[in-house]
Structure formats: structure tokens, C-alpha cells
């Protein structure tokens, strides 16, 4: 045998690992979508929070002498609506409602959905197929119809809209979690964790959840965008929040009647919805680039 | 320490492993050697209870008097990591890429000891020092990708011995590493085994590595023990025809630096390849590839035991004791 001279080989493997790069260099290499999306989302959140402490006019202050004032009218930067309410005030309050509904629904749907997804991925091989199909069936639920049925049962309102979004999004979060969670469960470090004496529930929560967390963060931001769109759609259809609370969707609905008198009015809530949803989608896209281990030579990891 | 009797692993109705008898004395180092697909890794994982649920394991594996295979999942998990440590083949894949080194090394300590907080960190630093890693105090906060392959395998070894196990199972721990790093890891395993009086079950396809590390060796073919005994007996005086074929396939080193003659020699190979599961011949599992097979080989060879536990199952043994 050829190994008698193993003892003469010197240790070479003692170099100390390099220090991580500076924060500034890492920040500069982040993708532009992350900054754009982050900016749009920050504006949205800032405006929504600002509405609690300051709006140009008190909420729902009618001003009959200034009905349908065009944008740029002194005192009304974006003009007024049919009841003479300040458009900017309306938009800020609409942002607040959007933020409220989408935060609650996304957080609940993410937590419940990913927990279901982890449990299905960790279930034994006999249950896994049927359970996955069950989640697929949930995915086939028509969201708007669910909301209409809920509204018929509970009456329209923010609670109904939030519940509808949650029911709609839970199977999405679960289904997106199952595949990657199963992939992680098949990796060697999971076997190593069993080797230390760990058991499946701990491995699911500690190792699997941690390793799919980049995906969940991206999923969360995309679900946020969806929640904002659904909230607006439900309010537009009259299933969501009721007057006098302001909402972009309801505002948009009201502008329908004014297509002749003030066609420009629909652009305000419309663009607010578009840019906010775009912001969350861009943010999700940027996060995906940064958090994807395949691409993240420069990233946060 | 470890007494294996009649260990069988079935997957999808096929018997993949049948180890009739194999012992690992306390403090000893036993090598499992064989080709790819011979069942050596699966044997090691069956002992540690790390096979997937679809593998049906039967027989007895007596560890310190208790039958491991009679334990339920929860009972086995209390032994794994605490009394039996496991080092895996590819350290880069066996470390969670998103978890700091310190946390991973501390897993068995958190699980199986009463240490808390600062004491855990101190123990981890002590372990990293024992496996001869540089600057252990700062290493604790690093992530696996910041380390080289050899350093990662040292981390894995530190994690495996964290709760002071009596038995360490190492599944090809150096196969994924450079040859120079391989030597360091082997030396480390030997010194840890000697310092801690820790038994080692060492899986490898490399007889040279086995001879360097182990006292005893079992040659595995088709999930069966072809031959077992002390390293010197089996490697220098092989009886089973599979063992001698395996040894002949090793080109060794040039004698007296005579590279010309060394490079010119013909390499010996074993004809064919390891059959697929369920395709092994009846009787001696090696007979369809064996140059010495006879009519007798169609029936299962009964084991012959010589001096110093040198045991082989071959109808036409080569060499002499």
C-alpha cells in the first residue's frame, strides 16, 4: 500500500478565512429594482402613516362651493371630487386603508400558508401526495367569488375584504412553500441534523424554514402587491370598505360617474394603485436577485 | 462496543444488505471497504438509524449491550449525536449554509447536555481547538462558505464529537477532499480516537486509507461481508477472491522510483461492474465476476474463521493463513 508516507505531508490547510466586504461596496452592487421598488414602497408606507397625524384637510370635509375643482386650484393641489373633498386627502386616507388590509392579510396568509406548506412537506410519503392535491384544490378557489359569498354572509367591509384575501392567499403561500421545503429536506445537512439527534419538527422549523426564508420574503412582497390590488378591486365592487372610510378602489368607482365632467379624476386613485403594486413587485424582484444564492456573489448573505 | 448480527436492509422487497456477523471492539477502529454500490455506506447508515423510512431494517445491532434496532425514533434520537457521532462524506453539503459554524457545532451540546449560554460557546471553542482549527473564537461567527473544504470537515468532526460519543461513524470523510488535506483529516481522526478511547467505524473505498486508519477491516460486496479480520491479515494475506481482486486493482507506488516500469505496467481490473439491486447471482454474490469461480460457488459459501478472527466466505480461497 502507498500510504506509509502520509505522516510526512505537512499541514497546509490552516489559512484564516477572509474578512467580509465593506457595507458600502455591498450596497452599491444591489440591483436597481430593489432601490426603485424600495422607494415606491417607502413613499406608500410613509404617506399611509402620515395620514394618521396630518392630512391637508380633515377626512370627509365636504366643500360644496369647490366641487370638482381642477388640479392646481389654490388650496387644492390635486383638485376636489364631486363632493368638494380634497383629492390629496382622499388618496392619503386610501393609502392608509390599503396598508391596513394588505398588512393584516399578507402576514396572516404567509404565516398560516407557510406553516401548512412546511407540514405537508414534512408529512410522510403516504400523506404527502393527497395533502398537496388538497392545497392545489384550495388554489383553484375563485378569489372574487369567495369575497362575494363572504360579503353575502358577513356584510361588506374591511373585515370581509381581509378575510377574503387571506382565504385566497393561504393556498398560494402553502403551495409555494411545499416544493422548496421538500428540496431542502433532501439536502445533506438535514441528514447531518438527524445525525446530531434532532427530529423532524425542529429540522422543519430551524433548518428548512431558514433556508427557504429568502423565497418567503420574495413571496411576501409579491403577495403584498396582490393584496393591494384585491383590496382595491373589492372596494371597487362595493364588497370592501364602506363609506365614509376612504379607499382607492371606492374612489375609482366614484370617478366612473364623472367620466364626462372630470375624466382626469380616475387617474389619481388608478395611478396610486398601479405605482404601489408596481413598487412591491419591483421590491420582490430586487430581493429575489439579492437573496438567490446562485447569484449573490455580492449580496446580503 | 458494537455487535452486528444478521443485519438486513430491504428496499422495495429487495434485500440490499445482509451482514451476518460483524463486531467492533471498544476503542478499536473498524474499516468498511468496498466498491461504489457495495452497500458500505448503507450499512453505516443502518447502524446509525439514518436510513429513509422506506428502508426496512431487521436483525440486531447491539451497542453497549442495547439493541439499537429495537428502539423507537425518539429513543434512537437520544443516542444519535450523544453516544454515536456521524461524520458525512461531503462537508460542504453537510453544513447548513445559512447557519453560523458555532451554532452547528453546538447542536449536539444543546440537545444532549445541560450546558447553557456562555458554557456552550466555551465548549464549542474548545472543540474547534481540538480539531486544530485556527482562531476558533472568531470562527464561531463564520458561515460555512467562508471555510475551505478541509476546515469544513474539521468543523463536521467537531460537531460529531461535541457530546463525547463512544462511537464515531465516518462515512468516506475524506473522499471529497484534496489528497494533502485528506492526510490531515485522517491523522486528526486517529488522534481523537486515541485520546478519547473512541471507537471508529470508518467507511472508505480506499484500502490504503483503511490500512492507515484502522485496526480491523471488513470487505463488503453486494451487501455481504466477504472477508473480515485484522488489517494486516486481510490486506497482506487475503483469502476471499474478491479481496485479492480489489487489492490487485490498486496500482500502488513505483518501486525504487522506477517510474518507467511503473507506468508501463498493466492495471488489473475486476471484470464487469457491481450488479444492480436484485441482479446478484445466487450463491456467492461475486461468482459472475470472479476468475476462480467453480460449480461449488452456486451455493452460498459458509464462513470460515481462522486465527485472530480472520473470517471469509469463499469456496475457493486464495493464499494461506
Coordinates of C-alpha atoms in Angstrom, one line a residue:
Chain A
X1 CA 0.0 0.0 0.0
X2 CA 1.0 3.5 -0.7
X3 CA 0.2 5.4 2.4
X4 CA 3.2 4.9 4.7
X5 CA 4.4 8.4 3.9
X6 CA 1.2 10.2 4.9
X7 CA 2.9 11.3 8.0
X8 CA 5.5 13.4 6.1
X9 CA 2.8 15.6 4.4
X10 CA 2.7 19.0 6.2
X11 CA -0.5 20.7 7.3
X12 CA -1.3 23.3 4.7
X13 CA -4.9 23.9 5.5
X14 CA -4.6 26.4 8.2
X15 CA -5.3 29.8 6.5
X16 CA -7.7 32.1 8.3
X17 CA -10.8 32.9 6.3
X18 CA -11.0 36.4 4.7
X19 CA -13.0 39.2 6.4
X20 CA -16.3 40.1 4.7
X21 CA -16.5 43.1 2.3
X22 CA -17.4 46.6 3.4
X23 CA -21.1 47.6 3.7
X24 CA -20.8 50.4 1.2
X25 CA -19.4 48.1 -1.5
X26 CA -22.1 45.6 -1.0
X27 CA -24.8 48.4 -1.1
X28 CA -23.5 49.7 -4.4
X29 CA -23.9 46.4 -6.1
X30 CA -27.5 45.8 -5.2
X31 CA -29.9 45.8 -8.2
X32 CA -31.8 48.9 -9.3
X33 CA -35.1 47.2 -9.0
X34 CA -34.5 46.9 -5.3
X35 CA -34.0 50.6 -4.9
X36 CA -36.9 51.6 -7.2
X37 CA -39.3 49.2 -5.5
X38 CA -38.0 50.1 -2.1
X39 CA -38.5 53.9 -2.9
X40 CA -42.1 53.3 -4.1
X41 CA -43.0 51.1 -1.2
X42 CA -41.4 53.6 1.3
X43 CA -43.5 56.5 -0.2
X44 CA -46.6 54.4 0.1
X45 CA -45.9 53.4 3.7
X46 CA -44.9 57.0 4.6
X47 CA -48.0 58.6 3.1
X48 CA -50.2 56.0 4.8
X49 CA -48.6 56.6 8.2
X50 CA -48.5 60.4 7.7
X51 CA -52.3 60.3 7.2
X52 CA -52.7 59.4 10.9
X53 CA -51.1 62.7 12.0
X54 CA -51.6 65.1 9.1
X55 CA -53.8 65.4 6.0
X56 CA -54.3 68.7 4.0
X57 CA -58.0 68.7 5.2
X58 CA -59.8 66.8 7.8
X59 CA -61.2 63.5 6.5
X60 CA -64.5 63.8 4.6
X61 CA -64.7 67.6 4.9
X62 CA -67.3 68.5 2.2
X63 CA -66.9 71.8 0.4
X64 CA -69.8 72.3 -1.9
X65 CA -68.5 75.6 -3.3
X66 CA -65.4 73.9 -4.6
X67 CA -66.9 70.8 -6.2
X68 CA -64.8 69.2 -9.0
X69 CA -62.1 71.9 -8.7
X70 CA -59.3 71.0 -11.2
X71 CA -55.8 70.1 -10.0
X72 CA -53.8 73.2 -9.2
X73 CA -56.7 75.2 -7.7
X74 CA -55.2 77.2 -4.9
X75 CA -55.7 75.3 -1.7
X76 CA -56.4 72.0 -3.5
X77 CA -53.2 70.8 -5.0
X78 CA -54.8 67.8 -6.8
X79 CA -58.3 69.3 -7.0
X80 CA -61.5 68.1 -5.4
X81 CA -64.1 65.4 -6.1
X82 CA -67.8 65.5 -6.6
X83 CA -68.5 66.4 -3.0
X84 CA -65.8 69.0 -2.9
X85 CA -63.4 66.8 -0.9
X86 CA -59.7 67.3 -1.3
X87 CA -58.3 64.6 -3.6
X88 CA -54.9 64.5 -1.9
X89 CA -56.6 63.9 1.5
X90 CA -58.7 61.1 0.0
X91 CA -55.6 59.5 -1.5
X92 CA -53.7 59.6 1.7
X93 CA -56.6 58.0 3.6
X94 CA -57.0 55.4 0.8
X95 CA -53.3 54.5 1.3
X96 CA -53.9 54.0 5.0
X97 CA -56.8 51.6 4.3
X98 CA -54.7 49.8 1.6
X99 CA -51.8 49.4 4.0
X100 CA -54.0 48.2 6.9
X101 CA -55.8 45.5 4.8
X102 CA -52.7 44.3 3.0
X103 CA -50.5 44.1 6.1
X104 CA -53.0 42.1 8.1
X105 CA -54.0 39.8 5.2
X106 CA -50.4 39.2 4.0
X107 CA -49.0 38.5 7.4
X108 CA -51.8 36.0 8.4
X109 CA -51.8 34.3 5.0
X110 CA -47.9 34.0 5.0
X111 CA -47.7 32.6 8.5
X112 CA -50.6 30.1 8.1
X113 CA -49.8 29.2 4.5
X114 CA -46.1 28.6 5.0
X115 CA -46.9 26.6 8.2
X116 CA -49.2 24.4 6.2
X117 CA -46.6 24.1 3.4
X118 CA -43.9 23.0 5.9
X119 CA -46.2 20.5 7.5
X120 CA -47.2 19.0 4.1
X121 CA -43.5 18.8 3.0
X122 CA -42.6 17.1 6.3
X123 CA -45.5 14.7 6.3
X124 CA -44.8 11.0 5.5
X125 CA -44.8 9.8 1.9
X126 CA -48.3 8.3 2.1
X127 CA -50.0 11.6 3.0
X128 CA -47.8 14.0 1.1
X129 CA -49.4 13.4 -2.4
X130 CA -53.1 13.7 -1.2
X131 CA -52.3 16.7 1.0
X132 CA -50.5 18.5 -1.9
X133 CA -53.5 17.9 -4.1
X134 CA -55.7 19.3 -1.3
X135 CA -53.7 22.5 -1.4
X136 CA -53.9 22.6 -5.2
X137 CA -57.7 22.4 -4.8
X138 CA -57.5 25.4 -2.5
X139 CA -55.5 27.2 -5.2
X140 CA -58.5 26.8 -7.5
X141 CA -60.8 28.8 -5.3
X142 CA -62.0 31.8 -7.3
X143 CA -61.0 34.8 -5.1
X144 CA -63.6 37.4 -6.1
X145 CA -66.4 34.8 -5.8
X146 CA -65.2 33.8 -2.4
X147 CA -65.3 37.5 -1.4
X148 CA -68.8 37.9 -2.8
X149 CA -70.0 34.9 -0.8
X150 CA -68.3 36.2 2.3
X151 CA -69.9 39.6 1.8
X152 CA -73.3 38.0 1.5
X153 CA -72.7 36.2 4.7
X154 CA -70.9 38.8 6.8
X155 CA -71.9 42.0 5.0
X156 CA -69.3 44.1 3.1
X157 CA -66.5 45.8 4.9
X158 CA -62.8 45.7 5.6
X159 CA -63.1 42.5 7.7
X160 CA -64.7 40.8 4.8
X161 CA -62.1 42.0 2.3
X162 CA -59.2 41.0 4.6
X163 CA -60.7 37.5 5.2
X164 CA -61.3 37.0 1.5
X165 CA -57.7 37.9 0.7
X166 CA -56.4 35.6 3.5
X167 CA -58.5 32.7 2.2
X168 CA -57.4 33.4 -1.3
X169 CA -53.7 33.7 -0.4
X170 CA -53.2 30.8 2.1
X171 CA -53.1 28.1 -0.6
X172 CA -50.7 30.2 -2.7
X173 CA -48.2 30.6 0.2
X174 CA -48.6 26.9 1.1
X175 CA -48.1 25.7 -2.5
X176 CA -45.1 27.9 -3.0
X177 CA -43.6 26.6 0.3
X178 CA -44.0 22.8 -0.3
X179 CA -41.7 22.3 -3.3
X180 CA -38.6 24.2 -1.9
X181 CA -39.2 22.8 1.6
X182 CA -39.1 19.2 0.1
X183 CA -35.9 20.1 -1.7
X184 CA -34.3 21.4 1.5
X185 CA -35.4 18.3 3.4
X186 CA -33.5 16.1 0.9
X187 CA -30.2 18.0 1.5
X188 CA -27.3 16.5 3.3
X189 CA -27.3 19.0 6.2
X190 CA -30.8 17.8 7.1
X191 CA -29.3 14.3 7.5
X192 CA -26.5 15.7 9.5
X193 CA -29.1 17.3 11.8
X194 CA -30.7 13.9 12.3
X195 CA -27.1 12.7 13.0
X196 CA -26.9 15.2 15.9
X197 CA -30.1 13.7 17.3
X198 CA -32.5 16.3 16.1
X199 CA -36.0 15.3 15.0
X200 CA -38.3 16.4 12.2
X201 CA -40.3 19.2 13.7
X202 CA -37.1 21.0 14.8
X203 CA -35.5 20.4 11.5
X204 CA -38.5 21.8 9.7
X205 CA -38.6 25.0 11.7
X206 CA -34.9 25.6 12.2
X207 CA -33.2 24.3 9.1
X208 CA -35.9 24.2 6.4
X209 CA -37.7 27.5 7.2
X210 CA -34.4 29.3 7.5
X211 CA -33.2 28.0 4.1
X212 CA -36.4 28.9 2.3
X213 CA -36.7 32.3 4.1
X214 CA -35.3 34.2 1.1
X215 CA -38.1 32.7 -1.0
X216 CA -40.7 33.6 1.6
X217 CA -39.5 37.2 1.7
X218 CA -39.9 37.5 -2.0
X219 CA -43.2 35.7 -1.9
X220 CA -44.4 38.1 0.8
X221 CA -43.7 41.2 -1.2
X222 CA -45.4 39.8 -4.3
X223 CA -48.4 38.8 -2.1
X224 CA -48.5 42.3 -0.7
X225 CA -48.8 43.7 -4.3
X226 CA -51.6 41.2 -4.9
X227 CA -53.4 42.1 -1.6
X228 CA -53.4 45.8 -2.6
X229 CA -54.9 45.0 -6.0
X230 CA -57.5 42.7 -4.5
X231 CA -58.4 45.2 -1.8
X232 CA -58.9 47.9 -4.5
X233 CA -60.9 45.5 -6.6
X234 CA -63.2 44.5 -3.8
X235 CA -63.7 48.2 -2.7
X236 CA -64.4 49.0 -6.4
X237 CA -67.1 46.3 -6.5
X238 CA -68.6 47.6 -3.2
X239 CA -67.7 44.4 -1.2
X240 CA -64.8 46.1 0.6
X241 CA -64.7 49.1 2.9
X242 CA -67.9 51.2 3.1
X243 CA -68.4 54.9 3.1
X244 CA -67.3 57.2 4.7
X245 CA -63.9 55.4 5.0
X246 CA -61.8 56.3 2.0
X247 CA -60.3 53.7 -0.3
X248 CA -58.6 53.8 -3.7
X249 CA -60.9 51.2 -5.1
X250 CA -64.0 53.1 -4.0
X251 CA -62.6 56.4 -5.2
X252 CA -62.0 54.8 -8.6
X253 CA -65.6 53.5 -8.6
X254 CA -66.9 57.0 -7.9
X255 CA -64.9 58.5 -10.8
X256 CA -66.9 56.3 -13.2
X257 CA -69.9 58.6 -12.9
X258 CA -67.7 61.6 -13.7
X259 CA -66.1 60.3 -17.0
X260 CA -67.6 63.3 -18.8
X261 CA -67.3 66.0 -16.1
X262 CA -63.8 65.3 -14.8
X263 CA -62.2 62.4 -16.7
X264 CA -58.7 63.2 -15.2
X265 CA -60.0 62.2 -11.7
X266 CA -59.8 58.5 -12.3
X267 CA -56.0 58.8 -12.8
X268 CA -55.3 59.7 -9.2
X269 CA -56.5 56.5 -7.5
X270 CA -55.6 54.5 -10.6
X271 CA -52.0 55.6 -10.6
X272 CA -51.8 55.3 -6.8
X273 CA -52.8 51.6 -7.1
X274 CA -50.5 51.0 -10.1
X275 CA -47.4 52.5 -8.5
X276 CA -47.9 50.8 -5.2
X277 CA -48.4 47.4 -6.7
X278 CA -45.5 48.0 -9.0
X279 CA -43.4 49.1 -6.1
X280 CA -44.0 45.8 -4.2
X281 CA -43.4 43.7 -7.4
X282 CA -40.1 45.5 -8.1
X283 CA -39.1 45.1 -4.5
X284 CA -39.8 41.4 -4.7
X285 CA -37.8 41.1 -7.9
X286 CA -34.9 43.0 -6.4
X287 CA -35.0 40.8 -3.3
X288 CA -35.1 37.7 -5.4
X289 CA -31.9 38.8 -7.2
X290 CA -30.1 39.6 -3.9
X291 CA -31.3 36.6 -1.9
X292 CA -30.8 34.0 -4.6
X293 CA -27.7 32.1 -3.5
X294 CA -26.8 31.3 -7.1
X295 CA -26.5 35.0 -8.0
X296 CA -25.5 36.5 -4.7
X297 CA -21.7 36.9 -5.1
X298 CA -22.3 40.4 -3.8
X299 CA -25.5 40.1 -1.9
X300 CA -26.5 40.3 1.7
X301 CA -25.5 36.7 2.6
Chain B
X1 CA -19.0 -2.0 21.7
X2 CA -20.8 -2.8 18.5
X3 CA -22.1 -6.3 17.7
X4 CA -24.0 -6.7 14.5
X5 CA -25.9 -10.0 13.9
X6 CA -28.0 -10.8 10.9
X7 CA -28.5 -7.1 9.9
X8 CA -30.7 -6.9 6.8
X9 CA -32.0 -3.9 4.9
X10 CA -34.8 -4.3 2.4
X11 CA -35.9 -1.7 0.0
X12 CA -38.9 -2.3 -2.3
X13 CA -38.7 -6.0 -1.5
X14 CA -35.1 -6.4 -2.4
X15 CA -32.5 -7.4 0.2
X16 CA -29.8 -4.8 -0.2
X17 CA -27.8 -5.6 2.9
X18 CA -27.2 -8.8 4.8
X19 CA -24.4 -8.5 7.4
X20 CA -24.4 -11.9 9.1
X21 CA -21.8 -11.0 11.8
X22 CA -19.6 -8.0 12.4
X23 CA -18.0 -6.8 15.7
X24 CA -16.3 -3.5 16.6
X25 CA -14.4 -3.9 20.0
X26 CA -14.3 -0.8 22.3
X27 CA -11.7 1.7 21.3
X28 CA -11.0 -0.1 18.0
X29 CA -11.2 1.3 14.5
X30 CA -13.0 -0.9 12.0
X31 CA -12.9 -0.1 8.3
X32 CA -15.7 -0.9 5.9
X33 CA -14.3 -1.2 2.4
X34 CA -15.9 -1.9 -1.0
X35 CA -16.7 -0.6 -4.4
X36 CA -19.4 2.0 -5.2
X37 CA -22.7 0.3 -4.7
X38 CA -21.3 -2.4 -2.4
X39 CA -23.5 -1.3 0.5
X40 CA -20.9 0.0 2.8
X41 CA -22.5 3.5 3.3
X42 CA -25.9 1.9 3.7
X43 CA -24.6 -0.4 6.3
X44 CA -23.1 2.6 8.3
X45 CA -26.4 4.5 8.0
X46 CA -28.4 1.5 9.0
X47 CA -26.3 1.2 12.2
X48 CA -26.9 4.9 13.0
X49 CA -30.6 4.7 12.1
X50 CA -30.2 7.3 9.3
X51 CA -31.9 5.3 6.5
X52 CA -35.1 6.8 5.0
X53 CA -38.4 5.3 6.1
X54 CA -38.8 3.2 3.0
X55 CA -35.8 1.1 4.0
X56 CA -36.9 -1.8 6.3
X57 CA -34.1 -2.7 8.7
X58 CA -34.1 -6.0 10.7
X59 CA -31.7 -8.1 12.8
X60 CA -29.8 -6.8 15.8
X61 CA -27.2 -4.1 16.3
X62 CA -26.1 -4.3 19.9
X63 CA -24.5 -1.1 21.0
X64 CA -23.0 -1.3 24.5
X65 CA -25.5 -4.2 25.3
X66 CA -28.6 -2.5 23.9
X67 CA -30.2 -3.4 20.6
X68 CA -30.4 -0.2 18.6
X69 CA -32.9 -1.6 16.1
X70 CA -35.4 -2.3 18.9
X71 CA -35.5 1.5 19.7
X72 CA -38.3 3.8 18.5
X73 CA -37.5 7.1 16.8
X74 CA -37.4 9.2 19.9
X75 CA -35.2 6.7 21.8
X76 CA -32.8 6.4 18.9
X77 CA -32.6 10.2 18.6
X78 CA -31.4 10.4 22.2
X79 CA -28.5 8.1 21.3
X80 CA -27.6 9.7 18.0
X81 CA -25.3 12.6 18.4
X82 CA -24.8 11.8 22.1
X83 CA -23.3 8.3 22.1
X84 CA -22.9 7.8 18.3
X85 CA -21.4 10.6 16.2
X86 CA -21.6 10.6 12.4
X87 CA -19.3 12.4 10.0
X88 CA -20.6 12.6 6.5
X89 CA -18.9 12.4 3.1
X90 CA -19.2 15.9 1.8
X91 CA -18.7 18.6 4.4
X92 CA -19.8 21.4 2.1
X93 CA -23.2 19.9 1.8
X94 CA -23.5 18.6 5.4
X95 CA -23.2 22.1 6.9
X96 CA -26.3 24.3 6.8
X97 CA -25.1 27.2 4.6
X98 CA -27.3 29.7 6.4
X99 CA -26.2 28.8 10.0
X100 CA -23.1 30.0 11.8
X101 CA -20.4 27.5 12.5
X102 CA -20.7 27.9 16.2
X103 CA -24.4 27.1 16.2
X104 CA -23.9 24.0 14.1
X105 CA -21.1 22.6 16.3
X106 CA -23.2 23.3 19.3
X107 CA -26.3 21.3 18.1
X108 CA -25.4 18.0 19.9
X109 CA -24.3 20.0 23.1
X110 CA -27.6 21.9 23.2
X111 CA -29.5 18.7 22.7
X112 CA -27.7 16.2 24.9
X113 CA -26.0 18.2 27.7
X114 CA -27.1 20.6 30.4
X115 CA -24.7 23.3 29.3
X116 CA -26.2 26.8 28.8
X117 CA -25.3 30.1 27.2
X118 CA -21.6 31.0 27.7
X119 CA -20.6 27.5 28.7
X120 CA -21.8 26.2 25.3
X121 CA -19.7 28.8 23.4
X122 CA -16.7 27.8 25.6
X123 CA -17.2 24.2 24.8
X124 CA -17.5 24.9 21.1
X125 CA -14.3 26.9 21.1
X126 CA -12.6 24.0 22.9
X127 CA -13.8 21.6 20.3
X128 CA -12.7 23.7 17.4
X129 CA -9.3 23.9 19.1
X130 CA -9.2 20.1 19.4
X131 CA -9.8 19.7 15.7
X132 CA -6.9 22.1 15.2
X133 CA -8.8 24.9 13.5
X134 CA -7.1 28.4 13.6
X135 CA -8.7 31.2 15.5
X136 CA -11.6 29.3 16.9
X137 CA -13.1 32.3 18.8
X138 CA -13.8 34.2 15.6
X139 CA -14.6 31.0 13.6
X140 CA -17.7 30.5 15.7
X141 CA -19.3 33.5 14.0
X142 CA -18.4 32.5 10.4
X143 CA -20.6 30.8 7.8
X144 CA -19.6 27.5 6.2
X145 CA -18.8 29.0 2.7
X146 CA -16.1 31.1 4.3
X147 CA -14.1 28.0 5.1
X148 CA -12.1 25.6 2.9
X149 CA -13.1 22.0 2.4
X150 CA -10.7 20.6 4.9
X151 CA -11.7 23.2 7.5
X152 CA -15.4 22.4 6.9
X153 CA -14.7 18.7 7.5
X154 CA -12.9 19.6 10.8
X155 CA -16.0 21.6 11.8
X156 CA -18.1 18.5 11.0
X157 CA -15.9 16.3 13.1
X158 CA -16.1 18.8 15.9
X159 CA -19.9 18.7 15.7
X160 CA -19.9 14.9 15.6
X161 CA -17.8 14.6 18.8
X162 CA -19.4 17.5 20.6
X163 CA -21.3 15.4 23.1
X164 CA -18.4 13.0 23.6
X165 CA -19.7 9.9 21.8
X166 CA -18.3 6.5 22.4
X167 CA -18.6 5.6 18.7
X168 CA -17.8 7.7 15.7
X169 CA -19.1 6.6 12.3
X170 CA -17.2 8.3 9.5
X171 CA -18.7 7.8 6.0
X172 CA -15.9 8.5 3.5
X173 CA -14.9 11.6 5.4
X174 CA -12.0 12.4 3.1
X175 CA -13.4 11.4 -0.3
X176 CA -14.5 15.0 -1.2
X177 CA -11.1 16.5 -0.1
X178 CA -7.7 17.1 -1.7
X179 CA -5.1 14.4 -1.0
X180 CA -3.0 16.6 1.3
X181 CA -6.0 17.7 3.3
X182 CA -7.1 14.1 3.4
X183 CA -3.9 13.1 5.3
X184 CA -4.5 15.8 7.9
X185 CA -8.1 14.7 8.5
X186 CA -7.1 11.1 8.8
X187 CA -4.4 12.0 11.4
X188 CA -6.9 14.0 13.3
X189 CA -9.4 11.1 13.4
X190 CA -6.8 8.7 14.6
X191 CA -5.5 11.1 17.4
X192 CA -9.1 11.9 18.5
X193 CA -9.9 8.2 18.6
X194 CA -6.9 7.5 20.7
X195 CA -7.2 10.5 23.1
X196 CA -10.9 9.8 23.8
X197 CA -10.8 6.0 23.6
X198 CA -13.5 6.4 20.9
X199 CA -14.4 3.5 18.6
X200 CA -14.5 4.4 15.0
X201 CA -16.4 2.8 12.1
X202 CA -14.6 4.1 9.0
X203 CA -16.2 3.7 5.6
X204 CA -13.9 4.1 2.6
X205 CA -13.3 2.7 -0.9
X206 CA -9.6 3.1 -0.4
X207 CA -7.8 0.2 1.2
X208 CA -4.7 2.3 1.7
X209 CA -6.6 4.8 3.8
X210 CA -8.2 2.0 5.7
X211 CA -4.8 0.4 6.5
X212 CA -3.6 3.8 7.7
X213 CA -6.6 4.5 10.0
X214 CA -8.0 1.1 11.1
X215 CA -7.0 -1.9 13.1
X216 CA -9.7 -4.2 11.6
X217 CA -11.4 -4.2 8.3
X218 CA -14.5 -5.7 6.7
X219 CA -14.6 -6.1 2.9
X220 CA -18.2 -5.6 1.7
X221 CA -19.5 -6.9 -1.6
X222 CA -23.2 -6.9 -2.6
X223 CA -24.2 -6.0 1.0
X224 CA -22.4 -9.1 2.4
X225 CA -19.2 -9.3 4.4
X226 CA -16.8 -11.1 2.0
X227 CA -13.9 -11.1 4.4
X228 CA -13.0 -9.5 7.7
X229 CA -10.1 -9.6 10.1
X230 CA -7.2 -7.5 11.2
X231 CA -6.0 -5.0 8.6
X232 CA -2.7 -6.9 8.2
X233 CA -4.3 -10.3 7.8
X234 CA -6.9 -9.1 5.2
X235 CA -4.6 -6.9 3.2
X236 CA -1.4 -8.9 3.3
X237 CA -2.9 -12.4 3.4
X238 CA -6.3 -12.1 1.6
X239 CA -8.3 -15.3 1.3
X240 CA -11.5 -14.2 -0.4
X241 CA -11.1 -13.9 -4.1
X242 CA -12.9 -10.5 -4.1
X243 CA -10.4 -9.1 -1.6
X244 CA -7.4 -10.2 -3.7
X245 CA -9.1 -8.8 -6.9
X246 CA -9.6 -5.5 -5.1
X247 CA -6.0 -5.4 -3.9
X248 CA -4.7 -6.3 -7.4
X249 CA -6.6 -3.4 -8.8
X250 CA -4.6 -1.0 -6.7
X251 CA -1.5 0.1 -8.8
X252 CA 0.4 1.0 -5.6
X253 CA 3.5 3.2 -5.8
X254 CA 6.6 2.9 -8.1
X255 CA 9.3 0.7 -6.5
X256 CA 12.7 2.3 -6.1
X257 CA 11.5 5.4 -8.1
X258 CA 11.4 3.2 -11.2
X259 CA 8.7 5.3 -13.0
X260 CA 9.3 3.7 -16.4
X261 CA 8.5 0.2 -15.2
X262 CA 5.6 1.6 -13.1
X263 CA 4.0 3.5 -15.9
X264 CA 4.4 0.6 -18.3
X265 CA 2.6 -2.0 -16.1
X266 CA -0.8 -3.2 -17.0
X267 CA -3.5 -2.3 -14.5
X268 CA -5.6 -5.1 -13.1
X269 CA -9.3 -4.6 -13.2
X270 CA -12.3 -6.6 -11.9
X271 CA -14.4 -7.5 -15.0
X272 CA -17.9 -6.1 -15.2
X273 CA -19.4 -3.9 -12.6
X274 CA -21.4 -4.3 -9.4
X275 CA -24.8 -5.7 -10.5
X276 CA -27.9 -3.7 -9.9
X277 CA -30.1 -4.4 -6.9
X278 CA -31.8 -7.7 -7.3
X279 CA -29.4 -8.8 -10.1
X280 CA -26.8 -10.5 -8.0
X281 CA -26.2 -14.2 -8.9
X282 CA -27.4 -16.9 -6.5
X283 CA -24.8 -18.5 -4.2
X284 CA -21.6 -16.4 -3.9
X285 CA -22.5 -12.9 -5.0
X286 CA -19.2 -12.4 -6.6
X287 CA -19.1 -15.5 -8.8
X288 CA -20.2 -13.8 -12.1
X289 CA -17.1 -11.6 -11.9
X290 CA -14.7 -14.0 -10.2
X291 CA -11.7 -15.6 -12.1
X292 CA -11.8 -18.6 -9.7
X293 CA -15.5 -19.4 -9.7
X294 CA -16.4 -23.1 -9.8
X295 CA -19.6 -25.2 -9.6
X296 CA -19.5 -25.0 -5.8
X297 CA -20.0 -21.2 -6.0
X298 CA -23.6 -21.7 -7.0
X299 CA -24.4 -22.4 -3.3
X300 CA -23.9 -19.8 -0.6
X301 CA -20.4 -20.1 0.8
X302 CA -20.3 -20.8 4.6
X303 CA -17.9 -18.5 6.5
X304 CA -14.6 -19.9 7.6
X305 CA -12.9 -18.4 10.7
X306 CA -9.1 -18.5 11.1
X307 CA -6.7 -17.1 13.7
X308 CA -7.4 -13.6 15.1
X309 CA -11.0 -13.6 13.9
X310 CA -9.9 -13.7 10.2
X311 CA -13.2 -14.7 8.6
X312 CA -14.1 -15.2 5.0
X313 CA -16.9 -16.7 2.9
X314 CA -15.3 -18.2 -0.2
X315 CA -15.4 -21.8 -1.7
X316 CA -12.1 -21.3 -3.5
X317 CA -10.0 -19.2 -1.2
X318 CA -6.6 -17.9 -2.3
X319 CA -3.5 -17.7 -0.1
X320 CA -2.9 -19.4 3.2
X321 CA -3.2 -18.3 6.8

